[in-house]
Amino acid sequence: MSKIETDILVLGSGIAGLSFAIKTARQIPDRKILILTKTIEGESNTRYAQGGVAAVWNPDKDNFEKHIADTLDAGDGLCKEDIVRIVVEEGPQRVREIIEWGARFDKEKDQDAYNLAREGGHSEHRILHYKDLTGWEIQRALMQEAALYPNIQVLEHYFALDFITQHHLGRMVIRVTPGIECYGCYALNKQTNAIDTILSRVTVCCTGGAGQVYKATTNPVIATGDGVAMTYRAKGRVENMEFMQFHPTSLYNPAGESPSFLVSEAVRGHGGILKTAEGEEFMHHYDARLSLAPRDIVTRAIDSEMKKRGTDCMYLDCRHLDMKDFMEHFPTIYDKCLKIGVDPAKDMIPVVPACHYMCGGIMVDAMGRSSINRLYAAGECSSTGLHGANRLASNSLLEALVFAHRISDDVCAHIQDWDVKTGVPDWSAEGTTDPQELVLITQGLKELKEIMSYYVGIVRSNLRLKRALDRLHLLYEETEELYRTSTVSPQLMELRNLLTIAYLITRSATHRRESRGLHFTTDYPGQMEFREYSVL
Ligand code: FAD
Ligand code: SIN
């Protein structure tokens, strides 16, 4: 066990964490920035982003008002309009910066202009992309840029466990306690198995999403909602959690595959059409924008057609497209289809919805400040108000860049106001021993995913939500007992964190007595004037 001190602690090395660190390292080169990441630096949701970054780029055709209108429309009445304006208007400058740091985006043939793609819910072509590997390219460029700053240190295989607050100094802290402060976190060094106390003047949580709470997800295994669960345990505010986004088109692989491979929405933007197994279009029954309607609508349409027909998937027809062009734009998707025996030139691509994105998260203000002093949050783990009830495609990477920048400005302006706390005790492992039966953890995780997938999925009802809460409660009691008696492991902590996420989603869904955006319940199929965020 050691104590590590730093000026700024960042949890996570995706687009939010790395872009925040780079900005801040430039502004205050004499301050030490420590990034913890739970596996390797390059593993994140960011790395798998396919479609790209939405930004108003072509002023002849596009403008801020159009991007704002599309975002508000997708968000189904729950977006915070001031935040939408901030992200849309500041976005292009943030994208220019990552281009300066070396991120490449595809250009038109023999031209200097960027090739702009279109995705569901966008009225214009405005998605900058690097083939179907945009996230990989951004992650690469950010890691390369971050490595140039001697005041940034990245600690890999460090698993953040809990934020340190006054609670750890012996004070009683409840959700309504005023002035809760974050002094850093306890983190498990996965290489030595020691739990270190990491103390900082300020902490920025960039731990990404929680797709692993469902059986089928496009998210990698790191996406277990750790930062959101840690904030909730530290008595911070979390909001909007009922809005878990299911992507309409993950690749249906009859052999089973986890995580699910994504077939980017950009394929539909490129001309791919959703069809039944018999080759009939069906989206005209649901929305005038057909295959390019916002994600919540397309996902529900696919789900409803699958249920009606009793099939395991629907299809994306690309056979009419120029295949050379398709392969240039979507080389990874094309190769992946071939690997499972689907030739997009001859066969329709089988697709099925999968959990993809967490619209809610740690409640933050316009500068990324959470309800806990000295704790900021950016990227997918945060809830800024941009996405409302349903995120517009490719707005996530943009939001992360804009908020990382805003937080950097705020942190640089206030860093001298905060000190490193003294007197923080080491992590106590008293009364714990190595778990005898790991199956209790692995089986618990399976049960959790089953509960969430069957009862709190794309279509919900009061009865299903109640069942989910009852079963989650039992699982929670059992897991807490295990936690009290077992030495800490990443598997156990991830199960605990995912249980908290499951509880937050289900509780928020229970509160929302209407159907809006991604939250659809058969008990309240219409909308009410109730438009507030559910804050827990
Ligand atoms: P992440 O990139 O997920 O990074 C989280 C980091 O936190 C990781 O480094 C992780 O290891 C670390 N971490 C987590 N928990 C801990 C812990 N306890 N201790 C230490 N470290 C921890 N969005 C778009 O805008 N456009 C797209 O085209 C797009 N395509 C996507 C395709 C796929 C397949 C997926 C899964 C997502 C896609 N998204 C897209 C969403 C977008 O990629 C993510 O929302 C975004 O990258 C999140 O960035 P982030 O920095 O917040 O988190
Ligand atoms: C995709 O490429 O379809 C994903 C885009 C996103 O999640 O914003």
JSON list of N, CA, C and O and ligand atoms in Angstrom, two decimals, residues 48-54 119-120 122 127 132 134 218 245 247-249 262-268 295 330 333 356-357 391-397, ligand 2:
[
{"chain": "A", "resi": 48, "resn": "TYR", "atom": "N", "xyz": [-13.35, 2.07, -30.21]},
{"chain": "A", "resi": 48, "resn": "TYR", "atom": "CA", "xyz": [-14.23, 1.30, -31.10]},
{"chain": "A", "resi": 48, "resn": "TYR", "atom": "C", "xyz": [-15.20, 2.18, -31.89]},
{"chain": "A", "resi": 48, "resn": "TYR", "atom": "O", "xyz": [-16.00, 1.66, -32.67]},
{"chain": "A", "resi": 49, "resn": "ALA", "atom": "N", "xyz": [-15.15, 3.51, -31.67]},
{"chain": "A", "resi": 49, "resn": "ALA", "atom": "CA", "xyz": [-16.10, 4.38, -32.38]},
{"chain": "A", "resi": 49, "resn": "ALA", "atom": "C", "xyz": [-15.91, 4.21, -33.88]},
{"chain": "A", "resi": 49, "resn": "ALA", "atom": "O", "xyz": [-14.78, 4.19, -34.37]},
{"chain": "A", "resi": 50, "resn": "GLN", "atom": "N", "xyz": [-17.01, 4.09, -34.58]},
{"chain": "A", "resi": 50, "resn": "GLN", "atom": "CA", "xyz": [-16.92, 3.84, -36.02]},
{"chain": "A", "resi": 50, "resn": "GLN", "atom": "C", "xyz": [-17.33, 5.06, -36.83]},
{"chain": "A", "resi": 50, "resn": "GLN", "atom": "O", "xyz": [-16.55, 5.61, -37.61]},
{"chain": "A", "resi": 51, "resn": "GLY", "atom": "N", "xyz": [-18.58, 5.49, -36.63]},
{"chain": "A", "resi": 51, "resn": "GLY", "atom": "CA", "xyz": [-19.20, 6.51, -37.51]},
{"chain": "A", "resi": 51, "resn": "GLY", "atom": "C", "xyz": [-18.39, 7.79, -37.59]},
{"chain": "A", "resi": 51, "resn": "GLY", "atom": "O", "xyz": [-18.02, 8.23, -38.68]},
{"chain": "A", "resi": 52, "resn": "GLY", "atom": "N", "xyz": [-18.09, 8.42, -36.45]},
{"chain": "A", "resi": 52, "resn": "GLY", "atom": "CA", "xyz": [-17.27, 9.62, -36.47]},
{"chain": "A", "resi": 52, "resn": "GLY", "atom": "C", "xyz": [-17.71, 10.68, -35.48]},
{"chain": "A", "resi": 52, "resn": "GLY", "atom": "O", "xyz": [-18.39, 10.40, -34.51]},
{"chain": "A", "resi": 53, "resn": "VAL", "atom": "N", "xyz": [-17.29, 11.92, -35.77]},
{"chain": "A", "resi": 53, "resn": "VAL", "atom": "CA", "xyz": [-17.59, 13.07, -34.90]},
{"chain": "A", "resi": 53, "resn": "VAL", "atom": "C", "xyz": [-18.49, 14.02, -35.68]},
{"chain": "A", "resi": 53, "resn": "VAL", "atom": "O", "xyz": [-18.13, 14.48, -36.77]},
{"chain": "A", "resi": 54, "resn": "ALA", "atom": "N", "xyz": [-19.63, 14.37, -35.08]},
{"chain": "A", "resi": 54, "resn": "ALA", "atom": "CA", "xyz": [-20.54, 15.31, -35.74]},
{"chain": "A", "resi": 54, "resn": "ALA", "atom": "C", "xyz": [-20.07, 16.74, -35.47]},
{"chain": "A", "resi": 54, "resn": "ALA", "atom": "O", "xyz": [-19.80, 17.09, -34.33]},
{"chain": "A", "resi": 119, "resn": "GLU", "atom": "N", "xyz": [-25.67, 10.37, -40.67]},
{"chain": "A", "resi": 119, "resn": "GLU", "atom": "CA", "xyz": [-26.19, 9.27, -39.84]},
{"chain": "A", "resi": 119, "resn": "GLU", "atom": "C", "xyz": [-27.62, 9.60, -39.43]},
{"chain": "A", "resi": 119, "resn": "GLU", "atom": "O", "xyz": [-28.11, 10.72, -39.69]},
{"chain": "A", "resi": 120, "resn": "GLY", "atom": "N", "xyz": [-28.27, 8.64, -38.74]},
{"chain": "A", "resi": 120, "resn": "GLY", "atom": "CA", "xyz": [-29.67, 8.80, -38.36]},
{"chain": "A", "resi": 120, "resn": "GLY", "atom": "C", "xyz": [-29.92, 10.09, -37.58]},
{"chain": "A", "resi": 120, "resn": "GLY", "atom": "O", "xyz": [-29.15, 10.45, -36.71]},
{"chain": "A", "resi": 122, "resn": "HIS", "atom": "N", "xyz": [-29.70, 13.14, -38.51]},
{"chain": "A", "resi": 122, "resn": "HIS", "atom": "CA", "xyz": [-28.98, 14.33, -39.00]},
{"chain": "A", "resi": 122, "resn": "HIS", "atom": "C", "xyz": [-29.63, 14.79, -40.31]},
{"chain": "A", "resi": 122, "resn": "HIS", "atom": "O", "xyz": [-29.82, 13.99, -41.22]},
{"chain": "A", "resi": 127, "resn": "ILE", "atom": "N", "xyz": [-20.62, 14.39, -40.53]},
{"chain": "A", "resi": 127, "resn": "ILE", "atom": "CA", "xyz": [-19.84, 13.50, -39.66]},
{"chain": "A", "resi": 127, "resn": "ILE", "atom": "C", "xyz": [-18.43, 13.34, -40.23]},
{"chain": "A", "resi": 127, "resn": "ILE", "atom": "O", "xyz": [-18.25, 12.73, -41.30]},
{"chain": "A", "resi": 132, "resn": "ASP", "atom": "N", "xyz": [-14.09, 3.35, -41.20]},
{"chain": "A", "resi": 132, "resn": "ASP", "atom": "CA", "xyz": [-15.01, 2.98, -40.11]},
{"chain": "A", "resi": 132, "resn": "ASP", "atom": "C", "xyz": [-14.19, 2.71, -38.84]},
{"chain": "A", "resi": 132, "resn": "ASP", "atom": "O", "xyz": [-14.56, 1.92, -38.00]},
{"chain": "A", "resi": 134, "resn": "THR", "atom": "N", "xyz": [-12.87, 5.48, -36.87]},
{"chain": "A", "resi": 134, "resn": "THR", "atom": "CA", "xyz": [-12.63, 6.84, -36.37]},
{"chain": "A", "resi": 134, "resn": "THR", "atom": "C", "xyz": [-12.10, 6.83, -34.93]},
{"chain": "A", "resi": 134, "resn": "THR", "atom": "O", "xyz": [-11.18, 7.57, -34.60]},
{"chain": "A", "resi": 218, "resn": "THR", "atom": "N", "xyz": [-22.54, -3.35, -27.59]},
{"chain": "A", "resi": 218, "resn": "THR", "atom": "CA", "xyz": [-21.40, -3.03, -28.47]},
{"chain": "A", "resi": 218, "resn": "THR", "atom": "C", "xyz": [-20.19, -2.59, -27.63]},
{"chain": "A", "resi": 218, "resn": "THR", "atom": "O", "xyz": [-19.11, -2.41, -28.18]},
{"chain": "A", "resi": 245, "resn": "GLN", "atom": "N", "xyz": [-29.15, 3.81, -24.40]},
{"chain": "A", "resi": 245, "resn": "GLN", "atom": "CA", "xyz": [-29.40, 3.75, -25.84]},
{"chain": "A", "resi": 245, "resn": "GLN", "atom": "C", "xyz": [-29.04, 2.39, -26.43]},
{"chain": "A", "resi": 245, "resn": "GLN", "atom": "O", "xyz": [-27.92, 1.90, -26.20]},
{"chain": "A", "resi": 247, "resn": "HIS", "atom": "N", "xyz": [-28.29, 0.53, -29.86]},
{"chain": "A", "resi": 247, "resn": "HIS", "atom": "CA", "xyz": [-27.99, 0.80, -31.27]},
{"chain": "A", "resi": 247, "resn": "HIS", "atom": "C", "xyz": [-28.82, -0.18, -32.09]},
{"chain": "A", "resi": 247, "resn": "HIS", "atom": "O", "xyz": [-28.87, -1.37, -31.78]},
{"chain": "A", "resi": 248, "resn": "PRO", "atom": "N", "xyz": [-29.45, 0.31, -33.17]},
{"chain": "A", "resi": 248, "resn": "PRO", "atom": "CA", "xyz": [-30.33, -0.61, -33.91]},
{"chain": "A", "resi": 248, "resn": "PRO", "atom": "C", "xyz": [-29.58, -1.72, -34.63]},
{"chain": "A", "resi": 248, "resn": "PRO", "atom": "O", "xyz": [-30.12, -2.81, -34.80]},
{"chain": "A", "resi": 249, "resn": "THR", "atom": "N", "xyz": [-28.34, -1.47, -35.05]},
{"chain": "A", "resi": 249, "resn": "THR", "atom": "CA", "xyz": [-27.71, -2.44, -35.95]},
{"chain": "A", "resi": 249, "resn": "THR", "atom": "C", "xyz": [-26.35, -2.95, -35.46]},
{"chain": "A", "resi": 249, "resn": "THR", "atom": "O", "xyz": [-25.31, -2.50, -35.92]},
{"chain": "A", "resi": 262, "resn": "LEU", "atom": "N", "xyz": [-20.37, -3.77, -34.11]},
{"chain": "A", "resi": 262, "resn": "LEU", "atom": "CA", "xyz": [-21.28, -2.72, -34.58]},
{"chain": "A", "resi": 262, "resn": "LEU", "atom": "C", "xyz": [-21.26, -2.62, -36.11]},
{"chain": "A", "resi": 262, "resn": "LEU", "atom": "O", "xyz": [-20.20, -2.70, -36.73]},
{"chain": "A", "resi": 263, "resn": "VAL", "atom": "N", "xyz": [-22.45, -2.45, -36.69]},
{"chain": "A", "resi": 263, "resn": "VAL", "atom": "CA", "xyz": [-22.52, -2.07, -38.11]},
{"chain": "A", "resi": 263, "resn": "VAL", "atom": "C", "xyz": [-22.97, -0.61, -38.10]},
{"chain": "A", "resi": 263, "resn": "VAL", "atom": "O", "xyz": [-24.13, -0.29, -37.84]},
{"chain": "A", "resi": 264, "resn": "SER", "atom": "N", "xyz": [-22.02, 0.26, -38.35]},
{"chain": "A", "resi": 264, "resn": "SER", "atom": "CA", "xyz": [-22.22, 1.70, -38.15]},
{"chain": "A", "resi": 264, "resn": "SER", "atom": "C", "xyz": [-23.48, 2.23, -38.84]},
{"chain": "A", "resi": 264, "resn": "SER", "atom": "O", "xyz": [-23.85, 1.80, -39.93]},
{"chain": "A", "resi": 265, "resn": "GLU", "atom": "N", "xyz": [-24.07, 3.23, -38.16]},
{"chain": "A", "resi": 265, "resn": "GLU", "atom": "CA", "xyz": [-25.21, 3.93, -38.74]},
{"chain": "A", "resi": 265, "resn": "GLU", "atom": "C", "xyz": [-24.81, 4.61, -40.05]},
{"chain": "A", "resi": 265, "resn": "GLU", "atom": "O", "xyz": [-25.66, 4.90, -40.90]},
{"chain": "A", "resi": 266, "resn": "ALA", "atom": "N", "xyz": [-23.52, 4.87, -40.19]},
{"chain": "A", "resi": 266, "resn": "ALA", "atom": "CA", "xyz": [-23.04, 5.51, -41.42]},
{"chain": "A", "resi": 266, "resn": "ALA", "atom": "C", "xyz": [-23.30, 4.62, -42.63]},
{"chain": "A", "resi": 266, "resn": "ALA", "atom": "O", "xyz": [-23.38, 5.11, -43.76]},
{"chain": "A", "resi": 267, "resn": "VAL", "atom": "N", "xyz": [-23.46, 3.31, -42.40]},
{"chain": "A", "resi": 267, "resn": "VAL", "atom": "CA", "xyz": [-23.78, 2.41, -43.52]},
{"chain": "A", "resi": 267, "resn": "VAL", "atom": "C", "xyz": [-25.17, 2.77, -44.06]},
{"chain": "A", "resi": 267, "resn": "VAL", "atom": "O", "xyz": [-25.40, 2.79, -45.27]},
{"chain": "A", "resi": 268, "resn": "ARG", "atom": "N", "xyz": [-26.09, 3.08, -43.14]},
{"chain": "A", "resi": 268, "resn": "ARG", "atom": "CA", "xyz": [-27.41, 3.52, -43.60]},
{"chain": "A", "resi": 268, "resn": "ARG", "atom": "C", "xyz": [-27.32, 4.92, -44.22]},
{"chain": "A", "resi": 268, "resn": "ARG", "atom": "O", "xyz": [-27.99, 5.21, -45.20]},
{"chain": "A", "resi": 295, "resn": "ARG", "atom": "N", "xyz": [-32.17, 7.02, -33.54]},
{"chain": "A", "resi": 295, "resn": "ARG", "atom": "CA", "xyz": [-31.89, 5.66, -33.09]},
{"chain": "A", "resi": 295, "resn": "ARG", "atom": "C", "xyz": [-33.01, 5.00, -32.29]},
{"chain": "A", "resi": 295, "resn": "ARG", "atom": "O", "xyz": [-33.28, 3.81, -32.45]},
{"chain": "A", "resi": 330, "resn": "PHE", "atom": "N", "xyz": [-15.98, 1.31, -45.52]},
{"chain": "A", "resi": 330, "resn": "PHE", "atom": "CA", "xyz": [-16.25, 0.44, -44.37]},
{"chain": "A", "resi": 330, "resn": "PHE", "atom": "C", "xyz": [-15.42, -0.85, -44.43]},
{"chain": "A", "resi": 330, "resn": "PHE", "atom": "O", "xyz": [-15.97, -1.96, -44.43]},
{"chain": "A", "resi": 333, "resn": "ILE", "atom": "N", "xyz": [-16.03, -3.31, -41.39]},
{"chain": "A", "resi": 333, "resn": "ILE", "atom": "CA", "xyz": [-17.36, -3.93, -41.40]},
{"chain": "A", "resi": 333, "resn": "ILE", "atom": "C", "xyz": [-17.41, -4.98, -42.52]},
{"chain": "A", "resi": 333, "resn": "ILE", "atom": "O", "xyz": [-17.90, -6.09, -42.32]},
{"chain": "A", "resi": 356, "resn": "HIS", "atom": "N", "xyz": [-25.74, 0.29, -26.28]},
{"chain": "A", "resi": 356, "resn": "HIS", "atom": "CA", "xyz": [-24.64, 1.01, -26.94]},
{"chain": "A", "resi": 356, "resn": "HIS", "atom": "C", "xyz": [-24.13, 2.20, -26.14]},
{"chain": "A", "resi": 356, "resn": "HIS", "atom": "O", "xyz": [-22.93, 2.46, -26.11]},
{"chain": "A", "resi": 357, "resn": "TYR", "atom": "N", "xyz": [-25.02, 2.93, -25.47]},
{"chain": "A", "resi": 357, "resn": "TYR", "atom": "CA", "xyz": [-24.59, 4.22, -24.90]},
{"chain": "A", "resi": 357, "resn": "TYR", "atom": "C", "xyz": [-25.45, 4.61, -23.71]},
{"chain": "A", "resi": 357, "resn": "TYR", "atom": "O", "xyz": [-26.67, 4.39, -23.70]},
{"chain": "A", "resi": 391, "resn": "ARG", "atom": "N", "xyz": [-29.57, 10.18, -27.48]},
{"chain": "A", "resi": 391, "resn": "ARG", "atom": "CA", "xyz": [-28.42, 10.87, -28.09]},
{"chain": "A", "resi": 391, "resn": "ARG", "atom": "C", "xyz": [-28.48, 10.83, -29.61]},
{"chain": "A", "resi": 391, "resn": "ARG", "atom": "O", "xyz": [-28.75, 9.79, -30.21]},
{"chain": "A", "resi": 392, "resn": "LEU", "atom": "N", "xyz": [-28.18, 11.96, -30.21]},
{"chain": "A", "resi": 392, "resn": "LEU", "atom": "CA", "xyz": [-28.03, 12.02, -31.67]},
{"chain": "A", "resi": 392, "resn": "LEU", "atom": "C", "xyz": [-26.70, 11.37, -32.04]},
{"chain": "A", "resi": 392, "resn": "LEU", "atom": "O", "xyz": [-25.67, 11.61, -31.38]},
{"chain": "A", "resi": 393, "resn": "ALA", "atom": "N", "xyz": [-26.69, 10.58, -33.11]},
{"chain": "A", "resi": 393, "resn": "ALA", "atom": "CA", "xyz": [-25.49, 9.86, -33.53]},
{"chain": "A", "resi": 393, "resn": "ALA", "atom": "C", "xyz": [-24.28, 10.79, -33.65]},
{"chain": "A", "resi": 393, "resn": "ALA", "atom": "O", "xyz": [-24.40, 11.93, -34.10]},
{"chain": "A", "resi": 394, "resn": "SER", "atom": "N", "xyz": [-23.14, 10.30, -33.21]},
{"chain": "A", "resi": 394, "resn": "SER", "atom": "CA", "xyz": [-21.84, 10.97, -33.32]},
{"chain": "A", "resi": 394, "resn": "SER", "atom": "C", "xyz": [-21.72, 12.27, -32.54]},
{"chain": "A", "resi": 394, "resn": "SER", "atom": "O", "xyz": [-20.80, 13.06, -32.74]},
{"chain": "A", "resi": 395, "resn": "ASN", "atom": "N", "xyz": [-22.67, 12.51, -31.62]},
{"chain": "A", "resi": 395, "resn": "ASN", "atom": "CA", "xyz": [-22.56, 13.67, -30.73]},
{"chain": "A", "resi": 395, "resn": "ASN", "atom": "C", "xyz": [-21.75, 13.36, -29.48]},
{"chain": "A", "resi": 395, "resn": "ASN", "atom": "O", "xyz": [-21.45, 14.27, -28.70]},
{"chain": "A", "resi": 396, "resn": "SER", "atom": "N", "xyz": [-21.40, 12.08, -29.27]},
{"chain": "A", "resi": 396, "resn": "SER", "atom": "CA", "xyz": [-20.75, 11.72, -28.02]},
{"chain": "A", "resi": 396, "resn": "SER", "atom": "C", "xyz": [-19.28, 12.14, -27.99]},
{"chain": "A", "resi": 396, "resn": "SER", "atom": "O", "xyz": [-18.79, 12.74, -27.02]},
{"chain": "A", "resi": 397, "resn": "LEU", "atom": "N", "xyz": [-18.57, 11.83, -29.07]},
{"chain": "A", "resi": 397, "resn": "LEU", "atom": "CA", "xyz": [-17.15, 12.21, -29.11]},
{"chain": "A", "resi": 397, "resn": "LEU", "atom": "C", "xyz": [-17.04, 13.73, -29.04]},
{"chain": "A", "resi": 397, "resn": "LEU", "atom": "O", "xyz": [-16.14, 14.28, -28.39]},
{"chain": "B", "resi": 2, "resn": "SIN", "atom": "C1", "xyz": [-22.16, 4.36, -35.36]},
{"chain": "B", "resi": 2, "resn": "SIN", "atom": "O1", "xyz": [-21.16, 4.40, -36.06]},
{"chain": "B", "resi": 2, "resn": "SIN", "atom": "O2", "xyz": [-23.26, 3.96, -35.76]},
{"chain": "B", "resi": 2, "resn": "SIN", "atom": "C2", "xyz": [-22.06, 4.80, -33.95]},
{"chain": "B", "resi": 2, "resn": "SIN", "atom": "C3", "xyz": [-22.19, 6.25, -33.89]},
{"chain": "B", "resi": 2, "resn": "SIN", "atom": "C4", "xyz": [-22.49, 6.69, -32.50]},
{"chain": "B", "resi": 2, "resn": "SIN", "atom": "O3", "xyz": [-22.63, 5.90, -31.58]},
{"chain": "B", "resi": 2, "resn": "SIN", "atom": "O4", "xyz": [-22.62, 7.91, -32.34]}
]
